């Protein structure tokens, strides 16, 4: 599962870390710095962090990296790690960080009261949710034929389905939820059915699948909701044309609800600035920060009372989300990969 990393990026990270450590003499005011390792890859997060500094005076040193790379790095740094908080995407990775003992429990009445129980553990918290939706070509596929994830495996959709790789966490977490709800045997036949329906071998990211559906190369794709919303909000003519060709379905509305995943984070065991870390986590659950997730990256806030002002999310409307505790997805992620491999879902 560990992605190969280029020597350049690792070298750059190491140099940055050295700078970070050098920039903090022992007398550094504990409260005024936060070292953040982040695997969120969204440019709009800049404003999210700037707002925290504005509110608290705490400067954020941010190191961005790929998810597995950051987990490995924190492990290797051990007790010398300068990292206070890890932010990442995908519930399985949060659960993985927990299993590796990288996080430390945070007792916060605020976090407990604002974040629903199925979206947190005692040492990590989700801060935004994204849904895995079905996208279909309105000219070649009927909406009623693609109302459920199960439909993607139906033989009548032969030659129509496009997705990104089966080893990508977004698909593994969907598969983990299917295993959890329906058991191994059903999950296995689902994977085989989807592979039999492929229009082409998996390639590209979610946005590439949506574009291929619009172009007619595929009839159906699965995508994270924020990629859909991003295209909906785009001013580019080409993107507008793409969205005019496709319809969006919230899968499994009559059964388990649409699969959701999260982005989230936790305080690291060896965090040098623990007070600042708790403040930062609490900030991420604040109304302001929750709105940044919604406006910036088109994700949904985890705090139910937060009202968002995002035309794309408003246009997508409300849906029934799967309430499976997201932390349990990790329990099935290895099995999900085994089943995909067996089915030839590359
Ligand atoms: Fe993504």
Short mmCIF file of C-alpha atoms and ligand atoms in Angstrom, two decimals:
data_model
loop_
_atom_site.label_atom_id
_atom_site.label_comp_id
_atom_site.label_asym_id
_atom_site.label_seq_id
_atom_site.Cartn_x
_atom_site.Cartn_y
_atom_site.Cartn_z
CA UNK A 1 0.00 0.00 0.00
CA UNK A 2 2.96 2.32 0.47
CA UNK A 3 3.37 4.50 -2.55
CA UNK A 4 6.84 4.89 -3.96
CA UNK A 5 8.18 8.33 -3.17
CA UNK A 6 10.61 10.23 -5.29
CA UNK A 7 13.94 11.04 -3.64
CA UNK A 8 13.34 14.70 -4.49
CA UNK A 9 10.12 15.00 -2.53
CA UNK A 10 11.46 13.09 0.46
CA UNK A 11 14.65 15.09 0.41
CA UNK A 12 12.68 18.31 0.29
CA UNK A 13 10.54 17.13 3.18
CA UNK A 14 13.56 16.23 5.27
CA UNK A 15 15.15 19.62 4.61
CA UNK A 16 11.91 21.32 5.57
CA UNK A 17 11.68 19.33 8.77
CA UNK A 18 15.24 20.27 9.68
CA UNK A 19 14.32 23.91 9.16
CA UNK A 20 11.22 23.46 11.27
CA UNK A 21 13.18 22.00 14.15
CA UNK A 22 15.94 24.58 13.81
CA UNK A 23 13.34 27.34 13.87
CA UNK A 24 12.19 26.26 17.30
CA UNK A 25 14.60 26.95 20.11
CA UNK A 26 13.66 25.25 23.36
CA UNK A 27 12.36 28.54 24.65
CA UNK A 28 9.87 28.94 21.79
CA UNK A 29 6.52 29.98 23.14
CA UNK A 30 4.61 26.72 23.31
CA UNK A 31 1.39 28.31 22.29
CA UNK A 32 2.44 30.16 19.18
CA UNK A 33 3.45 27.42 16.78
CA UNK A 34 1.73 24.39 15.37
CA UNK A 35 3.48 21.83 13.17
CA UNK A 36 0.97 20.32 10.82
CA UNK A 37 1.49 17.31 8.59
CA UNK A 38 -1.23 17.36 5.98
CA UNK A 39 -2.21 14.97 3.22
CA UNK A 40 -5.14 17.10 2.12
CA UNK A 41 -4.38 18.12 -1.45
CA UNK A 42 -6.71 21.07 -1.83
CA UNK A 43 -5.35 24.55 -2.52
CA UNK A 44 -8.35 26.18 -0.89
CA UNK A 45 -7.19 24.96 2.54
CA UNK A 46 -4.78 27.92 2.68
CA UNK A 47 -7.58 30.19 3.88
CA UNK A 48 -8.59 27.62 6.49
CA UNK A 49 -5.14 27.77 8.11
CA UNK A 50 -4.71 31.53 7.75
CA UNK A 51 -7.96 32.05 9.63
CA UNK A 52 -6.69 29.94 12.55
CA UNK A 53 -3.54 32.07 12.81
CA UNK A 54 -5.64 35.21 12.67
CA UNK A 55 -7.88 33.98 15.48
CA UNK A 56 -5.22 32.55 17.79
CA UNK A 57 -1.86 34.07 16.82
CA UNK A 58 -0.56 30.51 16.41
CA UNK A 59 1.60 30.16 13.31
CA UNK A 60 1.20 26.97 11.31
CA UNK A 61 4.22 25.21 9.84
CA UNK A 62 2.75 22.89 7.27
CA UNK A 63 4.35 19.91 5.61
CA UNK A 64 2.32 18.38 2.83
CA UNK A 65 2.87 14.87 1.63
CA UNK A 66 1.15 11.80 0.33
CA UNK A 67 -0.92 9.95 2.91
CA UNK A 68 1.16 6.79 3.33
CA UNK A 69 4.37 8.80 3.11
CA UNK A 70 3.33 10.95 6.07
CA UNK A 71 2.31 7.95 8.18
CA UNK A 72 5.66 6.31 7.47
CA UNK A 73 7.49 9.51 8.21
CA UNK A 74 5.78 10.01 11.59
CA UNK A 75 6.63 6.40 12.49
CA UNK A 76 10.26 6.89 11.54
CA UNK A 77 10.58 10.15 13.43
CA UNK A 78 9.23 8.50 16.57
CA UNK A 79 9.69 10.52 19.75
CA UNK A 80 11.67 13.17 17.82
CA UNK A 81 8.80 14.00 15.49
CA UNK A 82 8.08 17.72 15.34
CA UNK A 83 4.54 16.98 14.12
CA UNK A 84 1.67 18.10 16.34
CA UNK A 85 -1.31 17.21 14.16
CA UNK A 86 -1.82 14.89 11.20
CA UNK A 87 -4.61 15.74 8.78
CA UNK A 88 -5.43 13.20 6.14
CA UNK A 89 -8.21 11.97 3.90
CA UNK A 90 -9.90 8.58 4.12
CA UNK A 91 -11.22 7.03 7.32
CA UNK A 92 -9.13 3.89 6.84
CA UNK A 93 -5.95 5.92 7.01
CA UNK A 94 -7.11 7.61 10.20
CA UNK A 95 -7.86 4.20 11.67
CA UNK A 96 -4.47 3.01 10.42
CA UNK A 97 -2.71 5.87 12.22
CA UNK A 98 -4.63 4.83 15.33
CA UNK A 99 -3.55 1.20 14.93
CA UNK A 100 0.06 2.26 14.55
CA UNK A 101 -0.27 4.15 17.84
CA UNK A 102 0.60 7.48 16.26
CA UNK A 103 -2.28 9.45 17.77
CA UNK A 104 -2.96 10.28 21.39
CA UNK A 105 -6.52 10.54 22.77
CA UNK A 106 -7.92 14.06 22.99
CA UNK A 107 -10.51 14.78 25.64
CA UNK A 108 -12.56 17.67 24.38
CA UNK A 109 -16.19 18.31 25.31
CA UNK A 110 -16.39 20.64 22.35
CA UNK A 111 -15.27 18.02 19.81
CA UNK A 112 -17.51 15.38 21.39
CA UNK A 113 -20.56 17.59 21.32
CA UNK A 114 -20.04 18.91 17.79
CA UNK A 115 -18.88 15.83 15.88
CA UNK A 116 -21.35 12.91 15.59
CA UNK A 117 -20.13 9.71 17.25
CA UNK A 118 -19.97 7.64 14.03
CA UNK A 119 -17.48 10.17 12.63
CA UNK A 120 -14.86 10.08 15.38
CA UNK A 121 -12.77 7.86 17.66
CA UNK A 122 -11.15 8.84 20.94
CA UNK A 123 -7.94 9.85 19.19
CA UNK A 124 -9.10 11.12 15.79
CA UNK A 125 -11.91 13.22 14.42
CA UNK A 126 -13.57 13.69 11.05
CA UNK A 127 -13.97 17.29 9.97
CA UNK A 128 -15.68 16.92 6.61
CA UNK A 129 -17.55 14.28 4.66
CA UNK A 130 -17.70 13.41 1.00
CA UNK A 131 -20.09 11.01 -0.72
CA UNK A 132 -19.32 8.41 -3.37
CA UNK A 133 -21.95 9.10 -6.04
CA UNK A 134 -22.95 7.50 -9.34
CA UNK A 135 -22.54 9.65 -12.45
CA UNK A 136 -24.30 8.56 -15.65
CA UNK A 137 -24.62 9.69 -19.24
CA UNK A 138 -28.15 10.99 -19.64
CA UNK A 139 -28.32 10.01 -23.32
CA UNK A 140 -27.26 6.38 -22.93
CA UNK A 141 -28.25 5.32 -19.41
CA UNK A 142 -31.56 5.54 -17.57
CA UNK A 143 -31.40 6.97 -14.06
CA UNK A 144 -33.67 4.20 -12.75
CA UNK A 145 -31.07 1.62 -13.81
CA UNK A 146 -28.35 3.08 -11.60
CA UNK A 147 -30.01 3.80 -8.26
CA UNK A 148 -27.79 1.45 -6.23
CA UNK A 149 -24.15 0.41 -6.08
CA UNK A 150 -25.47 -3.11 -6.73
CA UNK A 151 -26.71 -1.98 -10.16
CA UNK A 152 -23.12 -1.40 -11.32
CA UNK A 153 -22.67 -5.17 -11.28
CA UNK A 154 -25.88 -5.88 -13.24
CA UNK A 155 -25.22 -7.56 -16.58
CA UNK A 156 -27.51 -5.11 -18.37
CA UNK A 157 -24.84 -2.42 -17.87
CA UNK A 158 -22.18 -4.45 -19.70
CA UNK A 159 -19.47 -2.32 -21.30
CA UNK A 160 -20.60 0.86 -19.57
CA UNK A 161 -18.83 1.19 -16.20
CA UNK A 162 -15.70 3.31 -15.64
CA UNK A 163 -13.86 3.83 -12.36
CA UNK A 164 -10.43 4.73 -11.07
CA UNK A 165 -8.18 1.95 -9.81
CA UNK A 166 -9.49 -0.72 -7.46
CA UNK A 167 -6.49 -0.15 -5.21
CA UNK A 168 -7.41 3.49 -4.60
CA UNK A 169 -8.69 4.13 -1.04
CA UNK A 170 -11.91 5.75 -2.33
CA UNK A 171 -12.89 2.47 -3.99
CA UNK A 172 -11.47 0.32 -1.19
CA UNK A 173 -13.59 2.16 1.37
CA UNK A 174 -16.71 1.72 -0.77
CA UNK A 175 -15.86 -1.98 -1.02
CA UNK A 176 -15.25 -2.15 2.75
CA UNK A 177 -18.74 -0.74 3.34
CA UNK A 178 -20.24 -3.33 0.98
CA UNK A 179 -18.43 -6.16 2.82
CA UNK A 180 -19.66 -4.76 6.12
CA UNK A 181 -23.30 -4.52 4.96
CA UNK A 182 -23.60 -7.59 2.74
CA UNK A 183 -20.79 -9.98 3.66
CA UNK A 184 -17.84 -11.42 1.73
CA UNK A 185 -19.69 -13.58 -0.78
CA UNK A 186 -21.97 -10.78 -2.03
CA UNK A 187 -19.06 -8.35 -2.09
CA UNK A 188 -17.07 -10.77 -4.20
CA UNK A 189 -19.80 -11.29 -6.76
CA UNK A 190 -20.33 -7.52 -6.86
CA UNK A 191 -16.66 -6.92 -7.67
CA UNK A 192 -16.75 -9.57 -10.40
CA UNK A 193 -19.91 -8.06 -11.86
CA UNK A 194 -18.44 -4.55 -11.94
CA UNK A 195 -15.25 -5.81 -13.62
CA UNK A 196 -17.37 -7.66 -16.21
CA UNK A 197 -19.16 -4.35 -16.94
CA UNK A 198 -16.03 -2.23 -17.42
CA UNK A 199 -15.99 -0.04 -20.53
CA UNK A 200 -12.20 0.14 -20.17
CA UNK A 201 -9.48 -0.81 -17.70
CA UNK A 202 -9.43 1.52 -14.65
CA UNK A 203 -7.27 4.61 -15.16
CA UNK A 204 -7.15 8.25 -14.08
CA UNK A 205 -8.88 10.00 -11.20
CA UNK A 206 -12.57 10.58 -10.49
CA UNK A 207 -12.75 13.71 -12.66
CA UNK A 208 -11.38 11.73 -15.61
CA UNK A 209 -14.22 9.24 -15.21
CA UNK A 210 -16.86 12.01 -15.21
CA UNK A 211 -15.35 13.47 -18.39
CA UNK A 212 -15.29 10.04 -20.03
CA UNK A 213 -18.97 9.60 -19.18
CA UNK A 214 -19.78 12.98 -20.75
CA UNK A 215 -17.76 12.04 -23.85
CA UNK A 216 -19.71 8.79 -24.18
CA UNK A 217 -16.65 6.58 -23.68
CA UNK A 218 -18.37 5.28 -20.55
CA UNK A 219 -22.02 5.26 -19.52
CA UNK A 220 -21.53 5.22 -15.76
CA UNK A 221 -18.85 6.19 -13.26
CA UNK A 222 -18.41 6.53 -9.54
CA UNK A 223 -16.94 9.70 -8.15
CA UNK A 224 -16.43 11.56 -4.92
CA UNK A 225 -19.02 14.30 -4.64
CA UNK A 226 -16.56 17.20 -4.41
CA UNK A 227 -15.17 16.46 -7.88
CA UNK A 228 -18.74 16.69 -9.21
CA UNK A 229 -19.36 19.93 -7.30
CA UNK A 230 -16.08 21.39 -8.54
CA UNK A 231 -17.12 20.82 -12.16
CA UNK A 232 -20.58 22.24 -11.39
CA UNK A 233 -18.97 25.46 -10.13
CA UNK A 234 -16.43 25.75 -12.94
CA UNK A 235 -16.59 28.76 -15.27
CA UNK A 236 -14.90 26.84 -18.10
CA UNK A 237 -17.09 26.16 -21.11
CA UNK A 238 -15.70 22.63 -21.45
CA UNK A 239 -16.68 21.79 -17.85
CA UNK A 240 -20.16 23.22 -18.36
CA UNK A 241 -20.57 20.98 -21.40
CA UNK A 242 -19.43 17.98 -19.36
CA UNK A 243 -21.99 18.65 -16.66
CA UNK A 244 -24.78 19.16 -19.22
CA UNK A 245 -24.29 15.55 -20.38
CA UNK A 246 -24.34 13.81 -17.03
CA UNK A 247 -26.79 13.02 -14.27
CA UNK A 248 -25.94 12.38 -10.62
CA UNK A 249 -27.48 9.70 -8.40
CA UNK A 250 -27.28 9.30 -4.62
CA UNK A 251 -26.91 5.53 -4.45
CA UNK A 252 -28.71 3.23 -2.00
CA UNK A 253 -31.33 5.73 -0.84
CA UNK A 254 -33.83 2.97 -0.13
CA UNK A 255 -31.33 0.74 1.63
CA UNK A 256 -28.10 1.52 3.49
CA UNK A 257 -27.64 5.11 2.30
CA UNK A 258 -24.89 6.57 0.16
CA UNK A 259 -21.35 5.60 1.14
CA UNK A 260 -19.46 8.48 2.71
CA UNK A 261 -15.85 8.93 3.57
CA UNK A 262 -14.19 11.68 5.53
CA UNK A 263 -11.20 13.83 5.97
CA UNK A 264 -9.99 14.28 9.49
CA UNK A 265 -7.09 14.25 11.85
CA UNK A 266 -5.74 13.84 15.32
CA UNK A 267 -3.06 14.95 17.74
CA UNK A 268 0.18 13.00 17.51
CA UNK A 269 1.57 11.14 20.51
CA UNK A 270 4.84 13.07 20.55
CA UNK A 271 3.34 16.47 19.68
CA UNK A 272 5.62 19.19 21.07
CA UNK A 273 2.75 21.72 21.14
CA UNK A 274 -0.15 19.82 22.62
CA UNK A 275 -2.22 22.81 23.70
CA UNK A 276 -1.96 24.37 20.27
CA UNK A 277 -2.88 21.01 18.73
CA UNK A 278 -6.10 20.74 20.73
CA UNK A 279 -6.93 24.35 19.88
CA UNK A 280 -6.40 23.60 16.21
CA UNK A 281 -8.59 20.48 16.27
CA UNK A 282 -11.31 22.43 18.07
CA UNK A 283 -10.95 25.23 15.53
CA UNK A 284 -11.54 22.75 12.70
CA UNK A 285 -14.91 21.93 14.26
CA UNK A 286 -15.86 25.61 14.57
CA UNK A 287 -18.57 27.14 12.38
CA UNK A 288 -15.97 29.18 10.48
CA UNK A 289 -13.70 26.25 9.67
CA UNK A 290 -16.59 23.96 8.86
CA UNK A 291 -17.78 26.52 6.31
CA UNK A 292 -14.29 26.59 4.77
CA UNK A 293 -14.51 22.86 4.10
CA UNK A 294 -17.88 23.37 2.46
CA UNK A 295 -17.03 26.46 0.43
CA UNK A 296 -13.44 25.69 -0.41
CA UNK A 297 -13.43 22.02 -1.30
CA UNK A 298 -17.17 21.39 -1.65
CA UNK A 299 -17.32 18.91 1.22
CA UNK A 300 -20.05 18.68 3.84
CA UNK A 301 -19.45 19.88 7.38
CA UNK A 302 -19.55 17.18 10.05
CA UNK A 303 -21.21 19.57 12.49
CA UNK A 304 -24.92 19.21 11.72
CA UNK A 305 -25.90 22.73 12.79
CA UNK A 306 -23.52 24.49 10.40
CA UNK A 307 -25.26 26.18 7.49
CA UNK A 308 -23.28 26.24 4.27
CA UNK A 309 -23.51 28.65 1.40
CA UNK A 310 -22.38 26.68 -1.63
CA UNK A 311 -24.47 26.74 -4.82
CA UNK A 312 -23.19 23.36 -6.03
CA UNK A 313 -23.89 21.59 -2.74
CA UNK A 314 -27.31 23.27 -2.64
CA UNK A 315 -28.02 22.09 -6.19
CA UNK A 316 -26.97 18.55 -5.33
CA UNK A 317 -29.52 18.60 -2.52
CA UNK A 318 -29.84 16.40 0.53
CA UNK A 319 -29.44 12.65 0.71
CA UNK A 320 -29.46 9.73 3.10
CA UNK A 321 -25.88 8.93 4.08
CA UNK A 322 -24.66 5.57 5.30
CA UNK A 323 -24.30 5.79 9.09
CA UNK A 324 -21.78 2.94 9.38
CA UNK A 325 -19.11 4.15 11.83
CA UNK A 326 -16.36 5.24 9.43
CA UNK A 327 -13.64 3.84 11.68
CA UNK A 328 -14.86 0.29 10.99
CA UNK A 329 -13.98 0.59 7.28
CA UNK A 330 -10.34 -0.11 8.13
CA UNK A 331 -11.34 -3.54 9.47
CA UNK A 332 -12.27 -4.56 5.93
CA UNK A 333 -9.74 -2.68 3.85
CA UNK A 334 -7.30 -5.58 3.47
CA UNK A 335 -10.15 -7.91 2.60
CA UNK A 336 -11.46 -5.31 0.13
CA UNK A 337 -8.12 -5.35 -1.68
CA UNK A 338 -8.01 -9.15 -1.73
CA UNK A 339 -11.50 -9.32 -3.23
CA UNK A 340 -10.69 -6.68 -5.86
CA UNK A 341 -7.47 -8.52 -6.77
CA UNK A 342 -9.34 -11.80 -7.09
CA UNK A 343 -11.94 -10.16 -9.31
CA UNK A 344 -9.26 -8.62 -11.51
CA UNK A 345 -10.26 -5.09 -10.44
CA UNK A 346 -6.89 -3.45 -10.98
FE1 LIG B 1 -9.61 13.44 -3.71
#
